[in-house]
Amino acid sequence: RKASKFYVHQRIRGPHHFVCMPACDRRYFLLATGTICLIQLSCIIEEWIFKQLHGFHYFWFVALIELLLFTVLGHASSASEQGRSVLSMPSMHPSGPMRLYAVSGCSLAAGTGLGKLAFKHLNYATGTVLKSMKLLPVMALSVCWLQRRDNACQLSA
């Protein structure tokens, strides 16, 4: 079959067997897989830092560096999407109330910092399970409160 711009053909199990997956689903799957792999890499590095470097007590600093990196990458992504220079300041016209952004930012900072501090007393496997557990309440709230509907591909990713 001839490839179109809407489908990406992948060859599996022999020269004439193709599986068609819409390009947007394939991109979503690749991004989800990449995210999971990078989170796992981050957890492994944190485990090494927190457990192998004896006397390490800078958990809040690690959280600060992580949040600063999120800020810089978020700004770069926003600038790229809007077609402006990364060095330019964003427009100050938020789409939501600033109070909501402040509460969200503070809860993210506190959760990240406390999570890093908890790793002082947890091993890698337990920490990964605890990090994964936050997904289910978020998905439940998203469906119940925000009426969000995900397709099967998004749920499986």
PDB file of C-alpha atoms in Angstrom:
ATOM      1  CA  ARG A   1       0.000   0.000   0.000  1.00  0.00           C
ATOM      2  CA  LYS A   2       1.089   3.494  -0.726  1.00  0.00           C
ATOM      3  CA  ALA A   3       1.823   5.748   2.260  1.00  0.00           C
ATOM      4  CA  SER A   4      -0.348   8.820   2.605  1.00  0.00           C
ATOM      5  CA  LYS A   5       0.267  11.881   4.691  1.00  0.00           C
ATOM      6  CA  PHE A   6      -2.349  10.689   7.216  1.00  0.00           C
ATOM      7  CA  TYR A   7      -0.992   7.209   7.840  1.00  0.00           C
ATOM      8  CA  VAL A   8       2.380   5.836   8.777  1.00  0.00           C
ATOM      9  CA  HIS A   9       2.978   2.277   7.637  1.00  0.00           C
ATOM     10  CA  GLN A  10       5.120   0.054   9.773  1.00  0.00           C
ATOM     11  CA  ARG A  11       6.571  -3.206   8.528  1.00  0.00           C
ATOM     12  CA  ILE A  12       6.218  -6.140  10.941  1.00  0.00           C
ATOM     13  CA  ARG A  13       6.457  -9.917  10.478  1.00  0.00           C
ATOM     14  CA  GLY A  14       7.541 -10.150   6.884  1.00  0.00           C
ATOM     15  CA  PRO A  15       7.851  -8.032   3.772  1.00  0.00           C
ATOM     16  CA  HIS A  16       4.133  -7.784   2.884  1.00  0.00           C
ATOM     17  CA  HIS A  17       2.474  -7.402   6.289  1.00  0.00           C
ATOM     18  CA  PHE A  18       1.775  -3.789   7.248  1.00  0.00           C
ATOM     19  CA  VAL A  19      -0.060  -2.244  10.176  1.00  0.00           C
ATOM     20  CA  CYS A  20      -1.607   1.156   9.579  1.00  0.00           C
ATOM     21  CA  MET A  21      -1.653   3.551  12.477  1.00  0.00           C
ATOM     22  CA  PRO A  22      -2.858   7.125  12.077  1.00  0.00           C
ATOM     23  CA  ALA A  23       0.131   9.455  12.205  1.00  0.00           C
ATOM     24  CA  CYS A  24      -1.301  11.436  15.147  1.00  0.00           C
ATOM     25  CA  ASP A  25      -1.755   8.224  17.180  1.00  0.00           C
ATOM     26  CA  ARG A  26       1.787   7.145  16.328  1.00  0.00           C
ATOM     27  CA  ARG A  27       3.173  10.527  17.418  1.00  0.00           C
ATOM     28  CA  TYR A  28       1.169  10.359  20.651  1.00  0.00           C
ATOM     29  CA  PHE A  29       2.449   6.833  21.330  1.00  0.00           C
ATOM     30  CA  LEU A  30       6.059   7.861  20.638  1.00  0.00           C
ATOM     31  CA  LEU A  31       5.792  10.940  22.855  1.00  0.00           C
ATOM     32  CA  ALA A  32       4.229   8.898  25.673  1.00  0.00           C
ATOM     33  CA  THR A  33       6.926   6.239  25.364  1.00  0.00           C
ATOM     34  CA  GLY A  34       9.675   8.859  25.317  1.00  0.00           C
ATOM     35  CA  THR A  35       8.194  10.554  28.376  1.00  0.00           C
ATOM     36  CA  ILE A  36       8.060   7.295  30.324  1.00  0.00           C
ATOM     37  CA  CYS A  37      11.643   6.407  29.375  1.00  0.00           C
ATOM     38  CA  LEU A  38      12.967   9.848  30.348  1.00  0.00           C
ATOM     39  CA  ILE A  39      11.092   9.786  33.657  1.00  0.00           C
ATOM     40  CA  GLN A  40      12.635   6.399  34.398  1.00  0.00           C
ATOM     41  CA  LEU A  41      16.092   7.748  33.549  1.00  0.00           C
ATOM     42  CA  SER A  42      15.472  10.693  35.876  1.00  0.00           C
ATOM     43  CA  CYS A  43      14.421   8.341  38.678  1.00  0.00           C
ATOM     44  CA  ILE A  44      17.534   6.202  38.213  1.00  0.00           C
ATOM     45  CA  ILE A  45      19.780   9.281  38.334  1.00  0.00           C
ATOM     46  CA  GLU A  46      17.971  10.572  41.436  1.00  0.00           C
ATOM     47  CA  GLU A  47      18.313   7.165  43.104  1.00  0.00           C
ATOM     48  CA  TRP A  48      22.045   7.246  42.413  1.00  0.00           C
ATOM     49  CA  ILE A  49      22.416  10.810  43.706  1.00  0.00           C
ATOM     50  CA  PHE A  50      20.323  10.304  46.829  1.00  0.00           C
ATOM     51  CA  LYS A  51      21.683   6.878  47.828  1.00  0.00           C
ATOM     52  CA  GLN A  52      25.254   6.750  46.564  1.00  0.00           C
ATOM     53  CA  LEU A  53      26.441  10.221  47.519  1.00  0.00           C
ATOM     54  CA  HIS A  54      26.782   9.842  51.278  1.00  0.00           C
ATOM     55  CA  GLY A  55      25.932  12.963  53.193  1.00  0.00           C
ATOM     56  CA  PHE A  56      23.788  14.407  50.377  1.00  0.00           C
ATOM     57  CA  HIS A  57      21.199  16.732  51.959  1.00  0.00           C
ATOM     58  CA  TYR A  58      20.215  19.010  49.068  1.00  0.00           C
ATOM     59  CA  PHE A  59      16.812  17.548  48.186  1.00  0.00           C
ATOM     60  CA  TRP A  60      15.064  20.930  47.984  1.00  0.00           C
ATOM     61  CA  PHE A  61      17.825  22.228  45.703  1.00  0.00           C
ATOM     62  CA  VAL A  62      17.294  19.293  43.314  1.00  0.00           C
ATOM     63  CA  ALA A  63      13.561  20.117  43.292  1.00  0.00           C
ATOM     64  CA  LEU A  64      14.368  23.787  42.581  1.00  0.00           C
ATOM     65  CA  ILE A  65      16.650  22.888  39.660  1.00  0.00           C
ATOM     66  CA  GLU A  66      13.965  20.563  38.257  1.00  0.00           C
ATOM     67  CA  LEU A  67      11.284  23.270  38.466  1.00  0.00           C
ATOM     68  CA  LEU A  68      13.601  25.881  36.935  1.00  0.00           C
ATOM     69  CA  LEU A  69      14.263  23.515  34.042  1.00  0.00           C
ATOM     70  CA  PHE A  70      10.492  23.031  33.588  1.00  0.00           C
ATOM     71  CA  THR A  71      10.116  26.821  33.490  1.00  0.00           C
ATOM     72  CA  VAL A  72      12.853  27.334  30.896  1.00  0.00           C
ATOM     73  CA  LEU A  73      11.649  24.492  28.664  1.00  0.00           C
ATOM     74  CA  GLY A  74       8.013  25.604  29.001  1.00  0.00           C
ATOM     75  CA  HIS A  75       8.989  29.144  27.976  1.00  0.00           C
ATOM     76  CA  ALA A  76      11.003  27.827  25.003  1.00  0.00           C
ATOM     77  CA  SER A  77       8.121  25.612  23.889  1.00  0.00           C
ATOM     78  CA  SER A  78       5.621  28.458  24.194  1.00  0.00           C
ATOM     79  CA  ALA A  79       7.910  30.801  22.257  1.00  0.00           C
ATOM     80  CA  SER A  80       8.383  28.214  19.541  1.00  0.00           C
ATOM     81  CA  GLU A  81       4.623  27.626  19.185  1.00  0.00           C
ATOM     82  CA  GLN A  82       3.951  31.367  18.983  1.00  0.00           C
ATOM     83  CA  GLY A  83       6.755  31.947  16.459  1.00  0.00           C
ATOM     84  CA  ARG A  84       8.680  34.393  18.609  1.00  0.00           C
ATOM     85  CA  SER A  85      12.252  34.482  19.870  1.00  0.00           C
ATOM     86  CA  VAL A  86      13.078  32.412  22.943  1.00  0.00           C
ATOM     87  CA  LEU A  87      14.693  35.523  24.429  1.00  0.00           C
ATOM     88  CA  SER A  88      11.508  37.602  24.118  1.00  0.00           C
ATOM     89  CA  MET A  89       9.120  38.015  27.022  1.00  0.00           C
ATOM     90  CA  PRO A  90       5.754  36.266  26.796  1.00  0.00           C
ATOM     91  CA  SER A  91       2.574  38.297  26.576  1.00  0.00           C
ATOM     92  CA  MET A  92       1.039  38.843  29.999  1.00  0.00           C
ATOM     93  CA  HIS A  93      -2.494  37.899  29.021  1.00  0.00           C
ATOM     94  CA  PRO A  94      -3.130  34.665  30.946  1.00  0.00           C
ATOM     95  CA  SER A  95      -6.085  32.558  29.907  1.00  0.00           C
ATOM     96  CA  GLY A  96      -7.028  31.838  33.536  1.00  0.00           C
ATOM     97  CA  PRO A  97      -7.035  33.619  36.880  1.00  0.00           C
ATOM     98  CA  MET A  98      -3.551  34.327  38.264  1.00  0.00           C
ATOM     99  CA  ARG A  99      -4.672  32.928  41.633  1.00  0.00           C
ATOM    100  CA  LEU A 100      -5.121  29.519  39.997  1.00  0.00           C
ATOM    101  CA  TYR A 101      -1.627  29.689  38.476  1.00  0.00           C
ATOM    102  CA  ALA A 102      -0.145  30.662  41.858  1.00  0.00           C
ATOM    103  CA  VAL A 103      -1.885  27.832  43.731  1.00  0.00           C
ATOM    104  CA  SER A 104      -0.909  25.343  41.015  1.00  0.00           C
ATOM    105  CA  GLY A 105       2.727  26.502  41.039  1.00  0.00           C
ATOM    106  CA  CYS A 106       3.000  26.418  44.833  1.00  0.00           C
ATOM    107  CA  SER A 107       1.452  22.953  45.070  1.00  0.00           C
ATOM    108  CA  LEU A 108       3.781  21.694  42.337  1.00  0.00           C
ATOM    109  CA  ALA A 109       6.809  23.156  44.111  1.00  0.00           C
ATOM    110  CA  ALA A 110       5.794  21.763  47.518  1.00  0.00           C
ATOM    111  CA  GLY A 111       4.933  18.350  46.072  1.00  0.00           C
ATOM    112  CA  THR A 112       8.183  18.144  44.144  1.00  0.00           C
ATOM    113  CA  GLY A 113      10.264  19.227  47.131  1.00  0.00           C
ATOM    114  CA  LEU A 114       8.541  16.876  49.568  1.00  0.00           C
ATOM    115  CA  GLY A 115       8.792  14.052  47.042  1.00  0.00           C
ATOM    116  CA  LYS A 116      12.540  14.547  46.736  1.00  0.00           C
ATOM    117  CA  LEU A 117      12.839  14.658  50.534  1.00  0.00           C
ATOM    118  CA  ALA A 118      10.842  11.413  50.813  1.00  0.00           C
ATOM    119  CA  PHE A 119      13.361   9.674  48.537  1.00  0.00           C
ATOM    120  CA  LYS A 120      15.840   9.999  51.380  1.00  0.00           C
ATOM    121  CA  HIS A 121      13.882   7.221  53.109  1.00  0.00           C
ATOM    122  CA  LEU A 122      12.550   5.237  50.101  1.00  0.00           C
ATOM    123  CA  ASN A 123      14.149   2.959  47.556  1.00  0.00           C
ATOM    124  CA  TYR A 124      13.760   3.331  43.792  1.00  0.00           C
ATOM    125  CA  ALA A 125      11.002   0.738  43.359  1.00  0.00           C
ATOM    126  CA  THR A 126       8.793   2.185  46.116  1.00  0.00           C
ATOM    127  CA  GLY A 127       9.317   5.717  44.846  1.00  0.00           C
ATOM    128  CA  THR A 128       8.347   4.713  41.314  1.00  0.00           C
ATOM    129  CA  VAL A 129       5.163   3.019  42.551  1.00  0.00           C
ATOM    130  CA  LEU A 130       4.241   6.092  44.582  1.00  0.00           C
ATOM    131  CA  LYS A 131       4.881   8.406  41.620  1.00  0.00           C
ATOM    132  CA  SER A 132       2.746   6.176  39.393  1.00  0.00           C
ATOM    133  CA  MET A 133      -0.145   6.160  41.860  1.00  0.00           C
ATOM    134  CA  LYS A 134      -0.871   9.844  41.265  1.00  0.00           C
ATOM    135  CA  LEU A 135      -2.010   9.058  37.724  1.00  0.00           C
ATOM    136  CA  LEU A 136      -5.264   7.330  38.708  1.00  0.00           C
ATOM    137  CA  PRO A 137      -6.752  10.160  40.822  1.00  0.00           C
ATOM    138  CA  VAL A 138      -5.754  12.694  38.160  1.00  0.00           C
ATOM    139  CA  MET A 139      -7.451  10.640  35.439  1.00  0.00           C
ATOM    140  CA  ALA A 140     -10.570  10.149  37.604  1.00  0.00           C
ATOM    141  CA  LEU A 141     -10.831  13.882  38.338  1.00  0.00           C
ATOM    142  CA  SER A 142     -10.260  14.683  34.690  1.00  0.00           C
ATOM    143  CA  VAL A 143     -13.135  12.426  33.628  1.00  0.00           C
ATOM    144  CA  CYS A 144     -15.560  13.320  36.440  1.00  0.00           C
ATOM    145  CA  TRP A 145     -14.899  17.042  36.936  1.00  0.00           C
ATOM    146  CA  LEU A 146     -13.656  18.220  33.545  1.00  0.00           C
ATOM    147  CA  GLN A 147     -15.740  15.754  31.453  1.00  0.00           C
ATOM    148  CA  ARG A 148     -12.627  14.732  29.533  1.00  0.00           C
ATOM    149  CA  ARG A 149     -12.900  11.733  27.235  1.00  0.00           C
ATOM    150  CA  ASP A 150      -9.795   9.903  26.057  1.00  0.00           C
ATOM    151  CA  ASN A 151      -9.706   7.384  23.238  1.00  0.00           C
ATOM    152  CA  ALA A 152      -8.339   3.859  23.682  1.00  0.00           C
ATOM    153  CA  CYS A 153      -4.914   4.779  22.285  1.00  0.00           C
ATOM    154  CA  GLN A 154      -4.487   7.612  24.783  1.00  0.00           C
ATOM    155  CA  LEU A 155      -5.608   5.455  27.704  1.00  0.00           C
ATOM    156  CA  SER A 156      -3.276   2.593  26.737  1.00  0.00           C
ATOM    157  CA  ALA A 157      -0.299   4.955  26.388  1.00  0.00           C
TER     158      ALA A 157
END
